[in-house]
PDB file of C-alpha atoms in Angstrom:
ATOM      1  CA  MET A  25      56.997   2.274   4.054  1.00 49.00           C
ATOM      2  CA  LEU A  26      58.940   3.447   1.034  1.00 69.00           C
ATOM      3  CA  ASP A  27      56.831   4.252  -2.012  1.00 78.00           C
ATOM      4  CA  PRO A  28      57.982   2.219  -5.055  1.00 83.00           C
ATOM      5  CA  LEU A  29      57.028   5.103  -7.365  1.00 83.00           C
ATOM      6  CA  LEU A  30      59.163   7.479  -5.328  1.00 84.00           C
ATOM      7  CA  LEU A  31      62.126   5.101  -5.381  1.00 84.00           C
ATOM      8  CA  THR A  32      61.726   4.589  -9.139  1.00 88.00           C
ATOM      9  CA  GLY A  33      61.580   8.323  -9.727  1.00 88.00           C
ATOM     10  CA  LEU A  34      64.684   8.894  -7.610  1.00 88.00           C
ATOM     11  CA  ALA A  35      66.581   6.162  -9.474  1.00 91.00           C
ATOM     12  CA  LEU A  36      65.639   7.564 -12.885  1.00 91.00           C
ATOM     13  CA  THR A  37      66.589  11.061 -11.761  1.00 89.00           C
ATOM     14  CA  LEU A  38      69.980   9.831 -10.603  1.00 91.00           C
ATOM     15  CA  LEU A  39      70.651   8.128 -13.948  1.00 93.00           C
ATOM     16  CA  ALA A  40      69.660  11.251 -15.888  1.00 90.00           C
ATOM     17  CA  GLY A  41      71.765  13.444 -13.612  1.00 88.00           C
ATOM     18  CA  LEU A  42      74.843  11.250 -13.929  1.00 90.00           C
ATOM     19  CA  TRP A  43      74.483  11.332 -17.709  1.00 92.00           C
ATOM     20  CA  ALA A  44      74.376  15.154 -17.793  1.00 88.00           C
ATOM     21  CA  ALA A  45      76.749  15.958 -14.926  1.00 88.00           C
ATOM     22  CA  GLN A  46      80.224  17.393 -15.244  1.00 89.00           C
ATOM     23  CA  ASP A  47      80.971  16.432 -11.635  1.00 92.00           C
ATOM     24  CA  ARG A  48      79.380  13.087 -10.819  1.00 92.00           C
ATOM     25  CA  THR A  49      80.565  13.046  -7.217  1.00 94.00           C
ATOM     26  CA  ARG A  50      78.894  16.363  -6.456  1.00 94.00           C
ATOM     27  CA  LEU A  51      75.799  15.291  -8.366  1.00 93.00           C
ATOM     28  CA  THR A  52      75.548  12.131  -6.282  1.00 95.00           C
ATOM     29  CA  ILE A  53      75.879  14.103  -3.042  1.00 95.00           C
ATOM     30  CA  GLY A  54      73.097  16.455  -4.088  1.00 94.00           C
ATOM     31  CA  TRP A  55      70.897  13.588  -5.216  1.00 94.00           C
ATOM     32  CA  ALA A  56      71.462  11.759  -1.910  1.00 95.00           C
ATOM     33  CA  LEU A  57      70.327  14.850  -0.023  1.00 95.00           C
ATOM     34  CA  VAL A  58      67.169  15.089  -2.149  1.00 95.00           C
ATOM     35  CA  ALA A  59      66.456  11.409  -1.541  1.00 94.00           C
ATOM     36  CA  LEU A  60      66.967  11.847   2.202  1.00 94.00           C
ATOM     37  CA  LEU A  61      64.508  14.753   2.287  1.00 94.00           C
ATOM     38  CA  PHE A  62      61.770  12.508   0.901  1.00 93.00           C
ATOM     39  CA  ILE A  63      62.409   9.267   2.747  1.00 91.00           C
ATOM     40  CA  SER A  64      63.387  10.643   6.168  1.00 89.00           C
ATOM     41  CA  PRO A  65      61.063  11.398   9.116  1.00 91.00           C
ATOM     42  CA  LEU A  66      61.208  15.065   8.097  1.00 90.00           C
ATOM     43  CA  CYS A  67      59.006  14.262   5.100  1.00 90.00           C
ATOM     44  CA  ALA A  68      56.396  12.577   7.296  1.00 89.00           C
ATOM     45  CA  ALA A  69      56.500  15.474   9.765  1.00 93.00           C
ATOM     46  CA  SER A  70      55.991  17.946   6.898  1.00 93.00           C
ATOM     47  CA  MET A  71      52.438  16.638   6.487  1.00 92.00           C
ATOM     48  CA  ALA A  72      51.590  17.725  10.032  1.00 94.00           C
ATOM     49  CA  LEU A  73      53.866  20.701  10.675  1.00 96.00           C
ATOM     50  CA  PHE A  74      54.201  23.729   8.435  1.00 96.00           C
ATOM     51  CA  SER A  75      57.614  24.373  10.006  1.00 96.00           C
ATOM     52  CA  ALA A  76      58.794  20.919   8.876  1.00 96.00           C
ATOM     53  CA  ARG A  77      57.513  21.600   5.349  1.00 96.00           C
ATOM     54  CA  VAL A  78      59.374  24.918   5.228  1.00 96.00           C
ATOM     55  CA  ALA A  79      62.550  23.271   6.553  1.00 95.00           C
ATOM     56  CA  GLN A  80      62.210  20.650   3.807  1.00 96.00           C
ATOM     57  CA  HIS A  81      61.809  23.371   1.165  1.00 96.00           C
ATOM     58  CA  VAL A  82      64.749  25.384   2.477  1.00 95.00           C
ATOM     59  CA  LEU A  83      67.028  22.333   2.382  1.00 95.00           C
ATOM     60  CA  LEU A  84      65.723  21.340  -1.050  1.00 96.00           C
ATOM     61  CA  THR A  85      66.129  24.753  -2.695  1.00 95.00           C
ATOM     62  CA  LEU A  86      69.062  26.295  -0.811  1.00 94.00           C
ATOM     63  CA  LEU A  87      71.248  23.246  -0.228  1.00 94.00           C
ATOM     64  CA  ALA A  88      70.439  20.391  -2.608  1.00 95.00           C
ATOM     65  CA  ALA A  89      69.680  22.589  -5.634  1.00 95.00           C
ATOM     66  CA  PRO A  90      72.956  24.590  -5.499  1.00 93.00           C
ATOM     67  CA  ILE A  91      74.976  21.383  -5.070  1.00 95.00           C
ATOM     68  CA  ILE A  92      73.347  19.804  -8.104  1.00 95.00           C
ATOM     69  CA  ALA A  93      73.570  23.036 -10.116  1.00 93.00           C
ATOM     70  CA  ALA A  94      77.310  23.112  -9.405  1.00 92.00           C
ATOM     71  CA  ALA A  95      77.620  19.596 -10.829  1.00 94.00           C
ATOM     72  CA  LEU A  96      75.831  20.464 -14.075  1.00 91.00           C
ATOM     73  CA  PRO A  97      76.992  22.679 -16.967  1.00 88.00           C
ATOM     74  CA  ALA A  98      76.613  26.402 -16.251  1.00 82.00           C
ATOM     75  CA  LEU A  99      73.402  27.805 -17.669  1.00 82.00           C
ATOM     76  CA  ARG A 100      73.859  30.928 -19.777  1.00 85.00           C
ATOM     77  CA  TRP A 101      70.331  32.235 -19.260  1.00 88.00           C
ATOM     78  CA  PRO A 102      69.451  35.616 -17.715  1.00 90.00           C
ATOM     79  CA  SER A 103      69.371  35.089 -13.973  1.00 89.00           C
ATOM     80  CA  LEU A 104      66.869  37.836 -13.073  1.00 92.00           C
ATOM     81  CA  PRO A 105      63.894  36.182 -14.848  1.00 94.00           C
ATOM     82  CA  LEU A 106      64.808  32.883 -13.200  1.00 95.00           C
ATOM     83  CA  ALA A 107      64.932  34.639  -9.810  1.00 94.00           C
ATOM     84  CA  GLY A 108      61.469  36.051 -10.544  1.00 95.00           C
ATOM     85  CA  LEU A 109      60.180  32.590 -11.476  1.00 96.00           C
ATOM     86  CA  PHE A 110      61.547  31.050  -8.298  1.00 96.00           C
ATOM     87  CA  ALA A 111      60.101  33.873  -6.183  1.00 96.00           C
ATOM     88  CA  ALA A 112      56.656  33.508  -7.775  1.00 97.00           C
ATOM     89  CA  LEU A 113      56.634  29.752  -7.193  1.00 97.00           C
ATOM     90  CA  PHE A 114      57.920  30.094  -3.636  1.00 96.00           C
ATOM     91  CA  TRP A 115      55.165  32.529  -2.665  1.00 97.00           C
ATOM     92  CA  PHE A 116      52.511  30.614  -4.606  1.00 97.00           C
ATOM     93  CA  TRP A 117      53.157  27.232  -3.009  1.00 97.00           C
ATOM     94  CA  HIS A 118      53.200  28.644   0.532  1.00 96.00           C
ATOM     95  CA  ALA A 119      49.974  30.615   0.074  1.00 95.00           C
ATOM     96  CA  PRO A 120      46.884  29.104   1.781  1.00 94.00           C
ATOM     97  CA  GLY A 121      45.003  27.823  -1.278  1.00 95.00           C
ATOM     98  CA  PRO A 122      47.825  26.157  -3.219  1.00 96.00           C
ATOM     99  CA  TYR A 123      49.379  24.821  -0.014  1.00 96.00           C
ATOM    100  CA  GLN A 124      46.079  23.225   0.994  1.00 95.00           C
ATOM    101  CA  ALA A 125      45.837  21.623  -2.445  1.00 96.00           C
ATOM    102  CA  THR A 126      49.232  19.949  -2.003  1.00 95.00           C
ATOM    103  CA  LEU A 127      47.932  18.220   1.134  1.00 93.00           C
ATOM    104  CA  GLU A 128      44.846  16.898  -0.648  1.00 92.00           C
ATOM    105  CA  ASN A 129      46.253  15.699  -3.970  1.00 92.00           C
ATOM    106  CA  ASP A 130      49.426  13.721  -4.712  1.00 92.00           C
ATOM    107  CA  LEU A 131      49.933  15.241  -8.186  1.00 94.00           C
ATOM    108  CA  THR A 132      49.732  18.752  -6.767  1.00 95.00           C
ATOM    109  CA  TYR A 133      52.111  17.754  -3.979  1.00 95.00           C
ATOM    110  CA  TRP A 134      54.735  16.605  -6.465  1.00 94.00           C
ATOM    111  CA  ALA A 135      54.107  19.563  -8.773  1.00 95.00           C
ATOM    112  CA  MET A 136      55.033  21.804  -5.851  1.00 97.00           C
ATOM    113  CA  HIS A 137      58.294  20.041  -5.032  1.00 96.00           C
ATOM    114  CA  ILE A 138      59.406  19.506  -8.623  1.00 95.00           C
ATOM    115  CA  SER A 139      58.702  23.107  -9.658  1.00 97.00           C
ATOM    116  CA  LEU A 140      60.461  24.563  -6.607  1.00 97.00           C
ATOM    117  CA  PHE A 141      63.490  22.310  -7.012  1.00 96.00           C
ATOM    118  CA  ALA A 142      63.727  22.768 -10.795  1.00 95.00           C
ATOM    119  CA  SER A 143      63.425  26.568 -10.637  1.00 96.00           C
ATOM    120  CA  ALA A 144      66.032  26.760  -7.850  1.00 95.00           C
ATOM    121  CA  THR A 145      68.445  24.529  -9.790  1.00 95.00           C
ATOM    122  CA  LEU A 146      68.042  26.612 -12.944  1.00 94.00           C
ATOM    123  CA  LEU A 147      68.593  29.807 -10.956  1.00 93.00           C
ATOM    124  CA  PHE A 148      71.802  28.587  -9.326  1.00 92.00           C
ATOM    125  CA  ALA A 149      73.101  27.197 -12.616  1.00 91.00           C
ATOM    126  CA  ALA A 150      72.576  30.645 -14.162  1.00 90.00           C
ATOM    127  CA  LEU A 151      74.264  32.383 -11.211  1.00 86.00           C
ATOM    128  CA  ARG A 152      77.369  30.280 -11.863  1.00 80.00           C
ATOM    129  CA  ALA A 153      77.579  31.410 -15.481  1.00 74.00           C
ATOM    130  CA  ALA A 154      77.426  35.173 -14.921  1.00 71.00           C
ATOM    131  CA  PRO A 155      78.301  36.382 -11.402  1.00 68.00           C
ATOM    132  CA  GLU A 156      78.158  40.055 -12.430  1.00 68.00           C
ATOM    133  CA  ARG A 157      74.484  39.669 -13.390  1.00 74.00           C
ATOM    134  CA  GLY A 158      73.812  37.206 -10.578  1.00 77.00           C
ATOM    135  CA  LEU A 159      74.319  39.767  -7.818  1.00 83.00           C
ATOM    136  CA  ALA A 160      70.954  41.419  -8.463  1.00 84.00           C
ATOM    137  CA  ALA A 161      69.229  38.052  -8.842  1.00 87.00           C
ATOM    138  CA  ALA A 162      70.664  36.757  -5.558  1.00 86.00           C
ATOM    139  CA  ALA A 163      69.703  39.981  -3.759  1.00 88.00           C
ATOM    140  CA  LEU A 164      66.158  39.781  -5.153  1.00 89.00           C
ATOM    141  CA  THR A 165      65.795  36.152  -4.110  1.00 91.00           C
ATOM    142  CA  GLY A 166      67.088  36.803  -0.618  1.00 90.00           C
ATOM    143  CA  ALA A 167      64.809  39.832  -0.245  1.00 91.00           C
ATOM    144  CA  GLN A 168      61.646  38.027  -1.339  1.00 93.00           C
ATOM    145  CA  MET A 169      62.381  35.093   0.950  1.00 93.00           C
ATOM    146  CA  THR A 170      62.961  37.452   3.874  1.00 93.00           C
ATOM    147  CA  ALA A 171      59.704  39.255   3.089  1.00 95.00           C
ATOM    148  CA  LEU A 172      57.710  36.018   3.059  1.00 96.00           C
ATOM    149  CA  ALA A 173      59.400  34.903   6.281  1.00 95.00           C
ATOM    150  CA  ALA A 174      58.477  38.202   7.942  1.00 95.00           C
ATOM    151  CA  VAL A 175      54.847  37.889   6.832  1.00 96.00           C
ATOM    152  CA  LEU A 176      54.634  34.352   8.218  1.00 95.00           C
ATOM    153  CA  THR A 177      56.371  35.210  11.485  1.00 95.00           C
ATOM    154  CA  LEU A 178      54.371  38.360  12.207  1.00 95.00           C
ATOM    155  CA  ALA A 179      50.945  37.150  11.027  1.00 94.00           C
ATOM    156  CA  PRO A 180      48.337  37.412  13.827  1.00 94.00           C
ATOM    157  CA  ALA A 181      46.674  34.106  12.882  1.00 95.00           C
ATOM    158  CA  PRO A 182      47.657  30.832  11.180  1.00 94.00           C
ATOM    159  CA  TRP A 183      47.452  30.803   7.396  1.00 94.00           C
ATOM    160  CA  HIS A 184      46.719  27.132   6.946  1.00 93.00           C
ATOM    161  CA  ASP A 185      43.507  25.687   8.381  1.00 92.00           C
ATOM    162  CA  PHE A 186      44.737  22.146   7.759  1.00 92.00           C
ATOM    163  CA  HIS A 187      47.338  22.467  10.510  1.00 93.00           C
ATOM    164  CA  LEU A 188      44.819  23.616  13.114  1.00 92.00           C
ATOM    165  CA  ALA A 189      44.223  19.927  13.802  1.00 90.00           C
ATOM    166  CA  THR A 190      47.721  18.507  13.245  1.00 93.00           C
ATOM    167  CA  THR A 191      50.299  20.432  15.264  1.00 94.00           C
ATOM    168  CA  LEU A 192      49.096  19.789  18.825  1.00 92.00           C
ATOM    169  CA  ALA A 193      50.216  16.151  18.634  1.00 91.00           C
ATOM    170  CA  TYR A 194      53.758  17.535  18.365  1.00 92.00           C
ATOM    171  CA  GLY A 195      53.306  19.789  21.396  1.00 93.00           C
ATOM    172  CA  ILE A 196      53.105  23.060  19.461  1.00 95.00           C
ATOM    173  CA  GLY A 197      50.200  25.320  18.503  1.00 95.00           C
ATOM    174  CA  PRO A 198      49.438  26.161  14.862  1.00 95.00           C
ATOM    175  CA  LEU A 199      50.445  29.825  15.184  1.00 96.00           C
ATOM    176  CA  ALA A 200      53.709  28.933  16.942  1.00 96.00           C
ATOM    177  CA  ASP A 201      54.354  26.341  14.226  1.00 96.00           C
ATOM    178  CA  GLN A 202      53.902  29.026  11.565  1.00 96.00           C
ATOM    179  CA  GLN A 203      56.173  31.436  13.449  1.00 96.00           C
ATOM    180  CA  LEU A 204      58.824  28.729  13.658  1.00 96.00           C
ATOM    181  CA  ALA A 205      58.480  28.184   9.904  1.00 96.00           C
ATOM    182  CA  GLY A 206      59.000  31.886   9.306  1.00 95.00           C
ATOM    183  CA  ALA A 207      62.040  31.943  11.591  1.00 95.00           C
ATOM    184  CA  VAL A 208      63.618  28.983   9.769  1.00 94.00           C
ATOM    185  CA  MET A 209      63.067  30.679   6.412  1.00 94.00           C
ATOM    186  CA  TRP A 210      64.267  34.048   7.711  1.00 92.00           C
ATOM    187  CA  VAL A 211      67.493  32.872   9.333  1.00 91.00           C
ATOM    188  CA  ALA A 212      68.488  30.169   6.844  1.00 88.00           C
ATOM    189  CA  GLY A 213      67.548  32.196   3.774  1.00 86.00           C
ATOM    190  CA  GLY A 214      69.207  35.349   5.076  1.00 83.00           C
ATOM    191  CA  LEU A 215      72.470  33.638   5.941  1.00 87.00           C
ATOM    192  CA  PHE A 216      72.561  31.698   2.675  1.00 85.00           C
ATOM    193  CA  PHE A 217      71.992  34.686   0.412  1.00 81.00           C
ATOM    194  CA  LEU A 218      74.356  36.886   2.396  1.00 82.00           C
ATOM    195  CA  ALA A 219      77.040  34.282   1.744  1.00 83.00           C
ATOM    196  CA  ALA A 220      75.941  33.876  -1.892  1.00 77.00           C
ATOM    197  CA  ILE A 221      76.097  37.627  -2.573  1.00 77.00           C
ATOM    198  CA  GLY A 222      79.547  37.780  -0.989  1.00 78.00           C
ATOM    199  CA  ALA A 223      80.778  34.862  -3.099  1.00 76.00           C
ATOM    200  CA  LEU A 224      79.356  36.339  -6.317  1.00 73.00           C
ATOM    201  CA  ALA A 225      80.884  39.737  -5.546  1.00 72.00           C
ATOM    202  CA  LEU A 226      84.270  38.128  -4.937  1.00 75.00           C
ATOM    203  CA  ARG A 227      84.085  36.216  -8.225  1.00 71.00           C
ATOM    204  CA  PHE A 228      83.112  39.415 -10.066  1.00 63.00           C
ATOM    205  CA  VAL A 229      86.053  41.326  -8.590  1.00 68.00           C
ATOM    206  CA  GLN A 230      88.451  38.505  -9.428  1.00 66.00           C
ATOM    207  CA  GLN A 231      87.199  38.312 -13.020  1.00 63.00           C
ATOM    208  CA  ASP A 232      87.368  42.093 -13.440  1.00 56.00           C
ATOM    209  CA  ALA A 233      90.896  42.422 -12.069  1.00 53.00           C
ATOM    210  CA  PRO A 234      93.542  42.891 -14.778  1.00 56.00           C
ATOM    211  CA  ASN A 235      95.982  40.054 -15.274  1.00 56.00           C
ATOM    212  CA  PRO A 236      99.510  41.165 -14.418  1.00 55.00           C
ATOM    213  CA  GLY A 237     101.813  40.849 -17.383  1.00 53.00           C
ATOM    214  CA  PRO A 238     105.279  39.417 -17.246  1.00 53.00           C
ATOM    215  CA  ALA A 239     107.695  41.484 -15.239  1.00 50.00           C
ATOM    216  CA  SER A 240     109.696  43.896 -17.370  1.00 44.00           C
ATOM    217  CA  ALA A 241     113.333  43.012 -17.716  1.00 44.00           C
ATOM    218  CA  LYS A 242     115.660  45.528 -16.168  1.00 41.00           C
TER     219      LYS A 242
END
């Protein structure tokens, strides 16, 4: 059943986004992806499987957030502090204590998703404004996500006690579920930030290249 509060929040967010957007088509596409992530079966599965929750977060922060950031005005804030903020929130919300709290309290659950999505959107909006400074921020973000993915994948035991009783119904053990979560984060995050660094480097080179003047008359 669809939650009326969720639908109301999504509708209000769409109206606010359309008001602020420079590209309403792109904004609508990003908003539709966010809505799908919270009303699709993936959202229900994310309450039982850590791998589904990580997949939801990866799609929210590395797909929906950049699309929406591209539709909004570029943000002329330093990108490195925003990368640090996103990294801190990403590690915090996947750590055992805070993660457990999101499964036990609705306000904490939404605080997690809103803070992750907002920090990712701010980061990508800042990367658009200054590609020469965004290279370090993108590299830092990709590195911290890879590090967390490696810790999850190589951990000898599950981090989250809650999932000890929820994953078997899906035919997977809790440790395998966590390893799958780490693999999703590792592969998707690595590929995304490799592409992002390449795109930022290309933009920097293009901006730095001198403009050819008019050909001299002979």
